[in-house]
Coordinates of C-alpha atoms and ligand atoms in Angstrom, one line a residue:
M396 CA 74.0 49.9 136.0
A397 CA 76.8 48.1 133.9
R398 CA 80.1 48.1 135.7
R399 CA 83.0 49.9 134.1
L400 CA 86.0 47.5 134.1
T401 CA 89.3 48.8 132.8
L402 CA 92.9 47.2 132.9
L403 CA 96.2 49.0 132.7
R404 CA 98.4 46.6 130.9
G405 CA 102.1 46.5 130.1
I406 CA 103.6 47.9 133.1
R407 CA 107.2 47.3 133.2
R408 CA 107.8 48.1 136.6
L409 CA 105.2 48.6 139.4
V410 CA 105.6 50.3 142.7
T411 CA 102.6 49.1 144.6
L412 CA 103.3 50.2 148.0
D413 CA 101.3 47.4 149.1
H414 CA 102.4 46.5 152.5
G415 CA 99.3 44.1 153.2
H416 CA 98.0 46.4 155.6
D417 CA 96.0 50.1 156.0
G418 CA 99.0 51.7 157.9
P419 CA 101.7 53.9 157.0
A420 CA 105.3 52.5 156.2
V421 CA 107.6 53.1 159.1
G422 CA 111.2 52.1 160.2
D423 CA 112.9 49.7 157.3
A424 CA 109.5 49.1 155.6
M425 CA 109.7 52.8 154.3
G426 CA 112.3 52.1 151.9
D427 CA 110.5 49.0 150.3
L428 CA 108.5 50.0 147.5
K429 CA 106.8 46.6 147.1
I430 CA 107.8 46.4 143.3
L431 CA 106.3 44.1 140.7
E432 CA 107.8 43.6 137.3
G433 CA 105.6 42.9 134.2
A434 CA 102.3 43.9 136.0
A435 CA 98.7 45.0 135.2
I436 CA 96.1 46.8 137.4
A437 CA 92.6 45.8 137.2
A438 CA 90.0 48.4 138.2
E439 CA 86.3 48.6 138.5
D440 CA 84.2 52.0 138.5
G441 CA 87.3 53.8 139.2
R442 CA 88.6 51.5 142.1
I443 CA 91.3 49.1 141.9
I444 CA 90.2 45.3 142.3
E445 CA 93.3 43.3 141.6
V446 CA 97.1 44.0 141.0
G447 CA 99.2 41.1 139.6
P448 CA 101.0 39.7 136.6
D449 CA 100.1 41.2 133.4
A450 CA 99.4 37.8 131.6
T451 CA 96.9 36.5 134.4
L452 CA 94.8 39.9 134.6
A453 CA 94.6 39.6 130.8
R454 CA 93.1 36.4 131.0
R455 CA 90.9 37.2 134.1
Y456 CA 89.5 40.2 132.7
R457 CA 88.9 39.6 129.2
E458 CA 86.0 42.0 129.0
A459 CA 87.9 45.0 130.3
T460 CA 88.6 48.1 128.4
V461 CA 92.4 48.0 128.0
R462 CA 94.7 50.7 128.3
Q463 CA 98.5 50.4 127.7
A464 CA 101.2 51.9 130.2
R465 CA 102.9 54.7 129.0
G466 CA 105.7 55.0 131.3
T467 CA 108.6 52.7 132.2
L468 CA 107.5 53.1 135.8
V469 CA 104.3 53.3 137.3
T470 CA 103.5 54.4 141.0
P471 CA 100.6 55.4 142.9
A472 CA 99.6 59.0 141.9
L473 CA 101.6 61.4 144.0
V474 CA 99.8 63.0 147.2
D475 CA 101.0 66.3 148.6
P476 CA 100.0 66.6 152.2
H477 CA 100.8 70.4 152.7
T478 CA 100.2 73.1 150.0
H479 CA 99.1 76.8 150.0
P480 CA 97.7 77.0 146.4
V481 CA 95.2 79.5 146.7
F482 CA 97.2 82.9 146.3
A483 CA 96.8 85.9 143.8
A484 CA 100.4 86.9 143.1
P485 CA 103.9 85.6 143.2
R486 CA 106.4 87.3 145.7
V487 CA 109.5 87.2 143.2
G488 CA 110.6 90.7 144.8
E489 CA 110.7 89.2 148.4
W490 CA 113.0 86.5 146.7
K491 CA 115.2 88.8 145.4
Q492 CA 115.2 90.8 148.9
R493 CA 116.1 87.5 150.5
L494 CA 118.9 86.6 148.0
A495 CA 120.3 90.3 148.9
G496 CA 120.6 89.2 152.4
E497 CA 117.3 90.2 154.1
S498 CA 115.8 87.5 156.3
Y499 CA 112.2 85.9 155.9
Q500 CA 111.4 87.2 159.6
A501 CA 112.6 90.8 158.8
I502 CA 110.6 91.0 155.4
A503 CA 107.4 89.7 157.4
A504 CA 108.1 92.3 160.1
A505 CA 108.5 95.1 157.6
G506 CA 105.0 94.0 156.4
G507 CA 105.9 92.0 153.7
G508 CA 105.9 87.9 153.5
I509 CA 102.6 86.3 154.3
M510 CA 101.1 90.0 154.6
S511 CA 101.8 90.7 151.2
S512 CA 99.8 87.7 150.1
V513 CA 97.1 88.7 152.1
R514 CA 97.0 92.1 150.7
S515 CA 96.8 90.6 147.3
V516 CA 94.3 87.9 147.9
R517 CA 91.9 90.4 149.7
E518 CA 92.2 92.5 146.7
A519 CA 91.4 89.8 144.1
S520 CA 88.0 89.1 143.0
D521 CA 86.6 85.6 143.5
R522 CA 87.2 85.0 139.7
A523 CA 90.6 86.0 140.0
L524 CA 91.5 83.7 142.8
R525 CA 89.7 80.7 141.2
E526 CA 91.7 81.3 137.9
R527 CA 95.0 81.3 139.8
L528 CA 94.2 78.4 141.8
A529 CA 93.2 76.7 138.4
T530 CA 96.7 77.4 137.1
H531 CA 98.4 76.3 140.0
A532 CA 96.3 73.1 140.1
A533 CA 97.6 72.5 136.6
R534 CA 101.2 72.8 137.6
L535 CA 101.0 70.5 140.5
H536 CA 99.3 67.9 138.3
R537 CA 102.1 68.0 135.8
H538 CA 104.5 67.1 138.5
G539 CA 102.3 63.9 138.9
I540 CA 100.0 64.7 142.0
A541 CA 96.5 63.8 142.0
F542 CA 95.6 64.8 145.6
A543 CA 96.9 67.7 147.7
E544 CA 96.1 69.5 150.8
A545 CA 95.2 72.9 150.4
K546 CA 95.1 75.7 153.1
S547 CA 93.6 78.8 153.6
G548 CA 95.8 81.4 155.3
Y549 CA 96.0 84.4 153.1
G550 CA 92.8 85.9 154.0
L551 CA 92.9 86.4 157.7
S552 CA 89.2 87.7 158.0
L553 CA 85.9 85.8 158.0
D554 CA 85.3 86.9 154.7
D555 CA 88.5 86.4 153.0
E556 CA 89.2 83.0 154.8
V557 CA 85.6 81.8 153.7
R558 CA 86.6 83.3 150.0
M559 CA 89.7 81.1 149.8
L560 CA 88.0 77.8 151.2
M561 CA 85.1 78.6 148.7
A562 CA 87.8 78.7 145.6
I563 CA 88.9 75.1 146.7
R564 CA 85.4 73.8 147.2
W565 CA 84.5 75.6 143.4
W566 CA 87.5 73.5 142.3
N567 CA 86.6 70.0 143.9
K568 CA 83.0 70.3 142.7
T569 CA 83.3 71.8 139.2
R570 CA 87.1 71.2 137.8
A571 CA 88.8 68.1 139.9
D572 CA 87.3 65.3 138.1
D573 CA 88.4 66.5 134.6
A574 CA 91.7 68.1 135.7
G575 CA 92.8 65.1 137.7
I576 CA 93.7 66.7 140.8
R577 CA 91.4 67.3 144.0
F578 CA 92.1 69.2 147.3
L579 CA 91.8 68.5 150.8
P580 CA 90.9 71.8 152.3
T581 CA 92.5 72.9 155.5
C582 CA 91.5 76.2 157.5
L583 CA 94.9 78.3 158.2
A584 CA 93.1 81.4 159.6
A585 CA 95.9 81.1 162.2
H586 CA 98.6 81.8 159.9
S587 CA 99.4 85.4 161.1
V588 CA 98.1 87.9 163.0
P589 CA 96.9 90.5 160.6
R590 CA 98.2 94.1 160.6
E591 CA 94.8 95.7 161.6
Y592 CA 95.1 93.5 165.2
R593 CA 98.9 94.2 165.7
N594 CA 98.1 95.8 168.9
R595 CA 95.3 93.6 170.0
R596 CA 96.2 90.1 169.1
G597 CA 93.7 88.7 171.7
R598 CA 91.0 90.2 169.6
Y599 CA 92.3 88.3 166.5
I600 CA 92.5 85.0 168.4
D601 CA 89.1 85.5 169.6
L602 CA 88.0 86.0 166.0
V603 CA 89.7 82.8 165.0
C604 CA 88.2 81.1 167.7
N605 CA 84.7 82.3 168.3
K606 CA 83.8 83.4 164.5
I607 CA 86.1 82.1 161.5
L608 CA 86.7 78.4 162.8
P609 CA 82.8 78.0 163.6
E610 CA 81.7 79.5 160.4
V611 CA 84.0 77.4 158.1
K612 CA 82.6 74.4 160.5
R613 CA 79.1 75.3 159.9
R614 CA 79.7 75.4 156.2
E615 CA 81.7 72.4 156.2
L616 CA 84.5 74.2 154.1
A617 CA 87.3 72.4 155.9
E618 CA 87.7 69.3 158.0
R619 CA 91.1 70.5 159.4
A620 CA 92.6 73.4 161.2
D621 CA 96.4 74.6 160.9
I622 CA 98.3 77.3 162.9
F623 CA 101.8 78.8 162.0
C624 CA 103.3 78.0 165.6
E625 CA 106.4 80.1 165.7
T626 CA 108.5 82.8 167.6
G627 CA 107.0 86.0 166.5
V628 CA 103.8 84.3 165.1
F629 CA 101.6 82.3 167.6
D630 CA 103.3 81.0 170.7
L631 CA 102.6 77.7 172.1
D632 CA 100.1 79.1 174.6
E633 CA 98.1 80.6 171.8
T634 CA 98.6 77.7 169.7
R635 CA 97.0 75.4 172.3
E636 CA 94.1 77.6 172.8
I637 CA 93.4 77.8 169.0
L638 CA 94.0 74.4 168.4
E639 CA 92.0 73.1 171.5
R640 CA 89.0 75.1 170.3
A641 CA 89.2 73.8 166.8
R642 CA 89.5 70.2 168.1
D643 CA 86.2 71.0 170.3
L644 CA 84.8 72.2 167.1
G645 CA 85.5 69.0 165.5
F646 CA 88.3 69.7 163.2
R647 CA 91.3 67.4 162.8
L648 CA 94.3 69.1 163.6
T649 CA 98.0 69.7 162.0
I650 CA 100.6 72.5 162.9
H651 CA 103.5 74.4 161.1
A652 CA 105.9 73.4 163.8
D653 CA 109.5 74.0 164.9
Q654 CA 110.4 75.7 161.7
L655 CA 112.7 78.4 162.5
S656 CA 113.2 77.8 166.3
R657 CA 112.4 74.9 168.7
L658 CA 109.1 76.4 170.1
G659 CA 107.3 73.0 171.1
G660 CA 104.9 72.6 168.3
G661 CA 105.8 69.2 167.5
K662 CA 105.3 68.0 171.0
L663 CA 102.1 69.7 171.2
A664 CA 100.9 68.2 168.0
A665 CA 101.5 64.9 169.5
E666 CA 99.8 66.0 172.7
L667 CA 96.8 67.2 170.9
G668 CA 96.7 63.8 168.6
A669 CA 97.1 66.1 165.5
D670 CA 97.3 64.5 162.2
S671 CA 100.8 65.6 161.5
A672 CA 103.2 68.5 162.5
D673 CA 104.8 70.0 159.3
H674 CA 108.3 71.4 158.7
L675 CA 110.3 70.4 162.1
E676 CA 113.8 71.8 161.3
Y677 CA 114.4 72.1 165.0
A678 CA 112.8 69.0 166.1
D679 CA 114.8 67.0 168.9
A680 CA 114.9 63.5 170.0
A681 CA 112.1 63.9 172.6
T682 CA 109.7 65.5 169.9
I683 CA 110.2 62.8 167.6
R684 CA 109.8 60.1 170.4
A685 CA 106.2 62.1 171.2
M686 CA 105.3 61.9 167.5
K687 CA 105.9 58.5 167.1
K688 CA 104.0 57.5 170.2
A689 CA 101.2 59.6 169.1
G690 CA 100.9 58.4 165.5
T691 CA 101.4 62.1 164.5
A692 CA 103.1 62.2 161.1
C693 CA 106.3 64.2 160.6
V694 CA 105.8 65.9 157.5
L695 CA 109.2 67.2 156.1
I696 CA 109.3 70.3 153.6
P697 CA 113.0 70.5 152.5
G698 CA 111.9 72.8 149.6
S699 CA 111.2 75.7 152.3
T700 CA 114.4 74.9 154.3
F701 CA 116.1 75.2 150.7
Y702 CA 114.4 78.5 149.7
L703 CA 115.0 80.1 153.2
K704 CA 118.6 79.2 153.0
M705 CA 118.4 77.6 156.2
R706 CA 121.6 75.7 157.4
K707 CA 119.5 73.4 159.5
W708 CA 117.5 70.5 157.9
A709 CA 115.0 68.6 159.7
P710 CA 116.5 65.1 161.0
G711 CA 114.6 63.1 158.7
R712 CA 117.1 60.1 159.1
K713 CA 116.5 59.9 162.7
M714 CA 112.7 60.4 162.4
V715 CA 112.7 57.1 160.1
D716 CA 115.0 55.3 162.3
A717 CA 113.0 56.2 165.4
G718 CA 109.8 54.5 163.6
A719 CA 107.9 57.6 163.0
V720 CA 105.5 58.2 160.2
V721 CA 107.6 60.4 157.9
A722 CA 105.9 62.1 154.6
L723 CA 107.2 64.8 152.2
A724 CA 105.5 67.8 150.9
T725 CA 106.2 70.7 148.6
D726 CA 104.6 73.3 150.8
F727 CA 104.0 75.1 147.4
N728 CA 103.2 78.8 148.3
P729 CA 104.5 82.2 147.2
G730 CA 106.8 83.1 149.6
S731 CA 109.0 80.0 151.3
S732 CA 108.4 77.4 148.8
P733 CA 107.3 78.2 145.3
I734 CA 108.1 74.6 144.3
V735 CA 105.4 72.5 142.6
S736 CA 107.8 69.3 142.0
P737 CA 107.5 66.4 144.3
A738 CA 110.7 65.2 142.5
A739 CA 112.6 68.3 143.4
C740 CA 111.6 67.9 147.0
M741 CA 112.8 64.4 146.9
T742 CA 116.1 65.3 145.8
L743 CA 116.6 67.9 148.6
A744 CA 115.2 65.2 151.3
A745 CA 117.9 62.6 149.8
M746 CA 120.7 65.1 150.0
H747 CA 119.9 66.9 153.0
N748 CA 117.1 65.0 155.2
G749 CA 119.2 61.7 155.1
L750 CA 116.1 59.8 153.6
T751 CA 117.1 57.2 150.6
P752 CA 115.5 57.9 147.3
E753 CA 113.1 55.0 147.8
E754 CA 111.9 56.3 151.1
C755 CA 111.4 59.7 149.7
L756 CA 108.9 58.0 147.3
T757 CA 106.9 56.4 150.1
G758 CA 107.2 60.2 151.7
F759 CA 105.1 61.4 148.7
T760 CA 102.8 58.2 148.2
L761 CA 101.7 56.2 150.9
N762 CA 102.8 58.0 153.8
A763 CA 101.7 61.4 152.4
A764 CA 98.2 60.0 152.0
W765 CA 98.1 58.6 155.6
A766 CA 99.4 62.0 157.1
I767 CA 96.4 63.7 155.8
K768 CA 94.1 60.6 156.3
V769 CA 93.0 59.8 152.9
H770 CA 95.0 56.4 152.7
D771 CA 91.8 54.6 152.1
D772 CA 91.7 56.3 148.5
Y773 CA 95.2 57.3 147.7
G774 CA 99.0 56.4 148.3
S775 CA 99.3 52.7 147.4
L776 CA 98.0 50.1 144.7
R777 CA 95.9 48.0 146.7
P778 CA 92.4 46.8 146.2
G779 CA 89.7 49.4 147.1
R780 CA 91.9 52.3 146.4
R781 CA 91.0 54.8 143.6
A782 CA 92.6 53.6 140.4
V783 CA 95.0 56.5 139.8
V784 CA 98.8 56.2 139.1
T785 CA 101.6 58.4 137.9
E786 CA 103.7 57.3 134.9
W787 CA 107.2 58.1 134.8
D788 CA 110.1 58.1 132.2
V789 CA 112.6 56.4 134.6
E790 CA 114.1 53.1 135.0
E791 CA 114.1 52.7 138.7
P792 CA 112.5 54.6 141.5
A793 CA 115.5 56.4 142.8
E794 CA 115.8 58.0 139.1
I795 CA 112.9 60.4 140.0
A796 CA 115.0 62.3 142.7
Y797 CA 118.2 61.8 140.8
A798 CA 117.0 63.6 137.8
F799 CA 116.9 67.0 139.7
G800 CA 115.2 69.8 137.7
D801 CA 113.9 67.3 135.1
N802 CA 110.1 66.5 135.1
R803 CA 110.1 62.7 134.3
V804 CA 106.3 62.6 134.8
V805 CA 104.7 61.1 131.5
G806 CA 101.2 61.6 133.1
V807 CA 98.7 61.1 135.9
T808 CA 96.5 58.2 134.6
K809 CA 92.9 57.6 136.0
L810 CA 91.4 53.9 135.3
Ligands
LIG1438 O1 104.5 76.7 155.1 N1 105.4 78.7 157.6 C1 104.4 79.6 157.3 N2 103.8 79.5 156.3 C2 104.2 79.1 154.9 C3 104.7 80.1 154.1 C4 103.9 81.0 153.7 C5 104.5 82.2 153.1 O2 105.5 82.5 153.4 O3 103.5 83.0 152.2 C6 105.1 77.8 154.9 O4 106.6 78.1 154.9
LIG1439 FE1 103.0 75.9 154.9

């Protein structure tokens, strides 16, 4: 078959994030975006073959189909390593309750919060779930994202967890290529103990370990398993039990950890060799050290810290300075973070987690891809990676986070 050669030309400023190796950017390197001025990208059959000076590549690839860059800044397409995009209804009423002083935990204890999304997902038809997912995918894509992790976790029964993951599979098989955004499914059956198991939580844990996870594995609906490890949700022993089972079944692991209290989920993630622990508002120095040593990524979610009006922000600066892998995510979900904008999360991370604006961009590209183990495809503009970029209407990288509330994405471009 004839090869399809394409050239993206006229890139004023190109963030390559090519550090010359396959790993994440840690420590001082996290702020080094590896920028080229006046660049072009050559791609063959959708994969990058060369990145370099515009004139050189134009001479070298005369036969390529040429596209002109639209943005003043071009970066690797954004990667979002933590989202909950399969849900049936927003929870605006709950947000208003929180504005009036109710806490996230009190709303959950009264049967709202995650359980209200569980009710609406269970009532929604497969078709309605797919339509909502399509709407959410389009919104994420408009904000520059080409690849996002996507969790189940609003089903909390065998059938409904499978239905959520099937919606993600449907998207990837039938819509992802045309729409320009693809998802990595993660099974979050351990998001909460559903109401009907309230007085027999052991039975629900048994269902997760012995029915839901094995079935998800058998049908290859997800490669990763996640859990909400938190006071009042799943404690540390339950988390260990469920994640060890998931690991034995062959899942890679991630944890919602140390978000509302210092329960120890971050340390456990390191001990179990999880891909990442996410949130981490309460992570201490020992947790950061353990995660760095294990190569478990710290995924910061300032959007939910903001929406839950928490005073405590994850110690991002300390994580970077300690040499841990630090990534950022929107955590797009109808409760704690109805945010589809990585740029807005970058602003929050710069203002409250102590990251520089440049580190924020690495957090949503190279390190995000590494955190969910898709760094061979996404996150940097190196030969071999998918040729997909986000084009921006900004002069310099820091302007992405600076332009709070604006969407400076010109488009996500696939070569
Ligand atoms: O990442 N922390 C737990 N889970 C989600 C919120 C889910 C929800 O409120 O619906 C999170 O914040
Ligand atoms: Fe989450």
